Amino acid sequence: MASSCCSSSVTFFNSHSKPNNPLASPVPAQANSFLRFHSNSSSAVLRLRSTPAPPPNAHSFRVMASTLTAVEKNREPLKIMISGAPASGKGTQCELIKKKYDLVHIAAGDLLRAEIAAGTENGKRAKEFMEIGQLVPDEIVVMMVKDRLMEPDSTEKGWLLDGYPRSLSQATALKGFGFHPDIFILLEVPEEILVERVVGRRLDPVTGKIYHLKYSPPETEEIAARLTQRFDDTEEKVKLRLRTHHQNVESVLSIYEDITIKVDGSVSKEAVFEQIDTALSDLMAQRAEKMGSAVA
Ligand code: AMP
């Protein structure tokens, strides 16, 4: 078992010439997750590359097995939670994070809107709460999110969970299922900016692109004519949603305090992403360092 593990790792590294530029290399999902999080772990890479085939004596076999255990442990895909008030820019940042880090983006609000669009019983019930800016009951949301997190793409690539957990009970439930994020990102934006962003926000149902009537207007008359507004993106409803957000965010933070980074979401999307990207790069460097010392 140990030797089959080892030989596949050696083959893997030999077949990719750029271990220090992992994000750019189109490698299979499992291999990519290894590379992504250990781009700085030259000691681990060197050791695997230079380790000869396992000699047939018990001592060498033990050394090989423990080396592989340390490597295997660090193959864990990245798990991120992102939270913020309505229109804090979560959607935009999730697109950027997903693109760079190749994670599965799971948005609780999108899962609920899909249920509504499919006309399911859960969708019908969820809409009643969404209409009034309140949280949809846990018995609908918790299992829906848990099931999505357990899909093969999420477990293999890692996930970016957006808009969940939104309450202490949701966070506790997730913990109980054994899901532990590596980092919790909180986007902070002043309330007056949020209301203005929400009220002008429009969706192009054809391309899925989000516009803002004032800050990011549609390119053509044709697009402008087909834009739609989310049913809960009115001033009245956003105020209710903001109240719900403020009521719950502190209790969620109390669970993830030690892994939370607070990001200023009121600046340009590039500047927001820079803050997030720095935090994620630091996290990956730390993991790589840990792996280096575990293997050394
Ligand atoms: P969002 O798309 O994140 O702005 O969410 C839209 C609405 O979906 C919220 O106002 C809630 O009514 C509902 N919702 C989204 N995520 C959750 C969640 N984790 N728990 C309960 N309700 C949620």
XYZ file of C-alpha atoms and ligand atoms in Angstrom:
319
model
C 0.000 0.000 0.000
C 2.746 2.407 0.967
C 4.767 1.630 -2.093
C 1.844 2.147 -4.465
C 1.198 5.507 -2.815
C 4.789 6.488 -3.206
C 5.238 5.521 -6.789
C 2.145 7.455 -7.864
C 3.451 10.569 -6.100
C 6.809 10.269 -7.796
C 5.208 9.816 -11.187
C 3.026 12.801 -10.542
C 5.855 15.186 -9.761
C 7.963 13.920 -12.603
C 5.169 14.602 -15.016
C 4.793 18.296 -14.128
C 7.701 20.535 -14.632
C 6.460 23.572 -12.733
C 5.782 22.678 -9.090
C 6.342 26.286 -8.092
C 3.645 27.619 -10.340
C 0.828 25.298 -9.442
C -2.164 27.480 -10.141
C -1.293 27.809 -13.755
C -0.870 24.123 -14.523
C -3.811 22.201 -15.965
C -3.378 19.050 -13.902
C -5.980 16.542 -12.730
C -8.096 17.624 -9.757
C -6.405 15.451 -7.159
C -2.925 16.323 -8.317
C -3.813 19.961 -8.621
C -4.999 20.156 -5.017
C -1.667 18.778 -3.881
C 0.280 21.252 -5.949
C -1.899 24.175 -5.073
C -1.295 23.969 -1.373
C 2.322 23.022 -1.420
C 3.841 25.207 -3.996
C 6.546 26.302 -1.563
C 7.236 22.908 -0.120
C 10.405 22.261 -2.032
C 11.692 19.958 0.683
C 8.711 17.658 0.282
C 8.985 17.780 -3.487
C 12.695 17.055 -3.414
C 12.332 14.227 -0.998
C 9.701 12.538 -3.083
C 11.635 13.048 -6.265
C 14.905 11.773 -4.911
C 13.528 8.868 -2.901
C 14.474 5.625 -4.631
C 12.102 2.682 -4.890
C 11.486 1.255 -1.397
C 14.233 -1.161 -0.431
C 12.946 -4.450 0.894
C 13.805 -3.972 4.547
C 11.501 -3.090 7.383
C 13.250 0.085 8.552
C 13.185 1.813 5.173
C 9.596 0.842 4.728
C 8.657 2.582 7.992
C 10.437 5.785 6.980
C 8.709 5.793 3.636
C 5.296 5.222 5.180
C 5.600 8.089 7.659
C 6.812 10.464 4.952
C 3.794 9.651 2.869
C 1.428 10.093 5.780
C 2.609 13.659 6.272
C 2.221 14.377 2.575
C -1.186 12.761 2.385
C -2.452 14.791 5.334
C -1.616 17.978 3.523
C -3.483 17.091 0.367
C -6.662 18.468 1.926
C -8.445 20.836 -0.455
C -9.032 24.434 0.582
C -12.301 25.200 2.407
C -13.437 28.797 2.608
C -16.486 30.502 4.081
C -17.399 33.993 2.987
C -19.934 36.205 4.679
C -21.168 39.735 4.351
C -24.326 41.793 4.250
C -26.504 41.839 1.107
C -24.600 43.575 -1.726
C -21.325 43.527 0.190
C -19.735 42.131 -2.968
C -19.719 38.455 -2.029
C -20.847 37.345 -5.482
C -18.131 39.315 -7.270
C -15.390 38.197 -4.902
C -16.563 34.592 -5.104
C -16.174 34.699 -8.888
C -12.607 35.979 -8.528
C -11.676 33.479 -5.805
C -13.250 30.596 -7.694
C -11.366 31.517 -10.848
C -7.972 31.768 -9.204
C -8.223 28.923 -6.684
C -10.427 26.569 -8.695
C -12.929 25.893 -5.920
C -16.583 24.894 -6.061
C -18.708 27.948 -5.273
C -21.739 27.066 -3.185
C -24.114 29.954 -2.476
C -26.958 29.165 -0.091
C -29.118 31.877 -1.705
C -28.570 30.345 -5.169
C -29.494 26.886 -3.922
C -32.713 28.338 -2.496
C -33.509 30.276 -5.683
C -32.995 27.049 -7.658
C -35.568 25.342 -5.408
C -37.995 28.213 -6.030
C -37.420 28.042 -9.783
C -37.995 24.275 -9.725
C -41.293 24.822 -7.892
C -40.481 22.362 -5.090
C -42.229 22.352 -1.731
C -39.016 23.558 -0.085
C -38.790 26.348 -2.650
C -42.345 27.482 -1.977
C -41.729 27.581 1.780
C -38.344 29.256 1.378
C -39.811 32.039 -0.725
C -42.174 33.068 2.050
C -39.200 33.826 4.287
C -37.062 35.345 1.550
C -39.896 37.736 0.685
C -39.726 39.228 4.146
C -35.947 39.237 4.422
C -35.816 36.531 7.048
C -33.720 33.424 7.281
C -35.209 30.321 5.739
C -35.685 27.669 8.462
C -32.786 25.378 9.208
C -34.680 22.230 8.297
C -34.657 23.400 4.668
C -31.238 25.034 4.453
C -28.975 22.839 6.549
C -29.452 19.561 4.660
C -29.470 21.343 1.327
C -26.028 22.845 2.004
C -24.671 19.694 3.602
C -25.694 17.599 0.578
C -24.022 20.052 -1.783
C -20.808 20.034 0.273
C -20.729 16.268 0.056
C -20.930 16.153 -3.746
C -17.757 14.720 -5.299
C -16.693 17.996 -6.944
C -16.756 19.816 -3.579
C -14.814 17.146 -1.733
C -12.208 16.827 -4.485
C -11.634 20.450 -5.415
C -12.475 22.196 -2.149
C -15.264 24.681 -1.599
C -16.128 28.308 -1.223
C -19.273 28.530 0.875
C -21.147 31.780 0.420
C -23.979 32.948 2.669
C -23.831 29.989 5.020
C -23.785 29.711 8.013
C -25.958 32.693 8.837
C -26.792 31.702 12.388
C -25.244 29.951 15.328
C -27.445 26.902 14.814
C -26.321 26.601 11.164
C -22.671 26.884 12.156
C -23.126 24.299 14.894
C -24.907 21.929 12.527
C -22.097 22.172 9.991
C -19.511 21.534 12.666
C -21.499 18.517 13.794
C -21.332 17.114 10.262
C -17.540 17.462 10.395
C -17.137 20.427 8.037
C -14.414 22.779 9.235
C -13.365 25.748 7.118
C -9.745 26.857 6.879
C -10.677 30.523 6.805
C -13.759 32.684 7.364
C -13.838 35.869 5.279
C -16.097 38.698 6.421
C -16.723 41.556 3.990
C -17.463 44.824 5.768
C -19.302 47.655 4.000
C -21.120 50.686 5.506
C -24.903 50.391 5.427
C -25.646 53.432 3.226
C -23.427 51.999 0.475
C -25.151 48.620 0.752
C -28.644 50.069 0.295
C -27.586 52.042 -2.770
C -25.893 48.988 -4.283
C -28.927 46.765 -3.716
C -31.533 49.130 -5.061
C -29.642 49.665 -8.344
C -28.623 46.022 -8.803
C -29.965 44.239 -11.892
C -29.444 40.794 -13.405
C -29.137 39.914 -17.072
C -31.068 36.610 -17.218
C -29.368 35.682 -20.501
C -25.705 35.962 -19.446
C -26.084 35.881 -15.664
C -24.100 39.119 -15.460
C -24.869 41.529 -12.622
C -25.184 45.243 -13.451
C -25.766 48.371 -11.406
C -27.936 51.024 -13.033
C -25.587 53.796 -11.875
C -22.141 52.228 -11.318
C -22.067 49.461 -13.889
C -24.802 50.179 -16.456
C -25.636 47.717 -19.265
C -23.610 48.095 -22.461
C -26.565 48.224 -24.867
C -30.258 49.159 -25.004
C -31.049 45.558 -25.817
C -29.438 44.319 -22.591
C -31.046 47.152 -20.600
C -34.481 46.070 -21.815
C -34.139 42.525 -20.536
C -32.614 43.234 -17.092
C -34.490 41.897 -14.098
C -34.430 42.784 -10.429
C -34.300 40.226 -7.636
C -37.629 40.219 -5.805
C -35.859 40.982 -2.508
C -33.650 43.782 -3.858
C -35.939 46.660 -2.914
C -35.057 49.309 -0.328
C -37.723 48.098 2.055
C -36.617 44.465 1.847
C -32.913 45.151 1.992
C -33.365 46.973 5.262
C -35.042 43.887 6.700
C -32.272 41.683 5.319
C -29.627 43.947 6.830
C -31.288 43.771 10.207
C -31.320 39.970 10.006
C -27.665 39.980 8.975
C -26.566 42.147 11.889
C -28.565 40.077 14.356
C -26.796 36.888 13.304
C -23.299 37.763 12.215
C -21.801 38.149 15.681
C -22.907 34.723 16.828
C -21.471 33.099 13.693
C -18.208 34.975 14.184
C -17.947 33.663 17.726
C -17.555 30.154 16.314
C -14.922 31.067 13.713
C -13.145 33.832 15.627
C -9.680 32.314 15.326
C -9.869 31.869 11.552
C -11.734 35.085 10.629
C -10.311 37.818 8.443
C -12.225 41.071 8.123
C -11.966 42.684 4.714
C -12.834 46.258 3.775
C -15.476 45.738 1.086
C -16.104 49.399 0.345
C -13.136 49.799 -2.035
C -12.844 48.689 -5.681
C -13.403 45.018 -6.452
C -9.719 44.660 -7.384
C -8.627 46.162 -4.069
C -11.019 43.900 -2.148
C -9.716 40.861 -3.974
C -6.137 41.856 -3.242
C -6.863 41.698 0.507
C -8.485 38.281 0.153
C -5.800 36.947 -2.153
C -3.073 37.977 0.287
C -4.842 36.171 3.131
C -5.299 33.022 1.043
C -1.681 33.080 -0.149
C -0.515 33.413 3.458
C -2.717 30.524 4.462
C -1.301 28.320 1.719
C 2.253 29.304 2.582
C 1.616 28.352 6.211
C 0.248 24.994 5.171
C 3.245 24.423 2.940
C 5.599 25.334 5.752
C 3.810 22.965 8.125
C 4.041 20.218 5.594
C 7.708 20.943 5.021
C 8.482 20.580 8.719
C 6.280 17.482 9.048
C 8.139 15.810 6.184
C 11.649 17.016 7.154
P -28.558 35.940 -0.626
O -28.670 35.461 -2.026
O -27.338 35.392 0.063
O -28.660 37.446 -0.517
O -29.809 35.340 0.175
C -31.124 35.694 -0.183
C -32.099 35.205 0.861
O -32.039 33.774 0.937
C -31.815 35.663 2.282
O -32.360 36.949 2.536
C -32.493 34.574 3.109
O -33.898 34.760 3.142
C -32.233 33.336 2.274
N -30.973 32.667 2.690
C -29.768 32.667 2.055
N -28.854 31.988 2.734
C -29.484 31.529 3.848
C -29.090 30.766 4.979
N -27.819 30.327 5.138
N -30.014 30.490 5.915
C -31.276 30.913 5.805
N -31.723 31.640 4.782
C -30.852 31.960 3.813
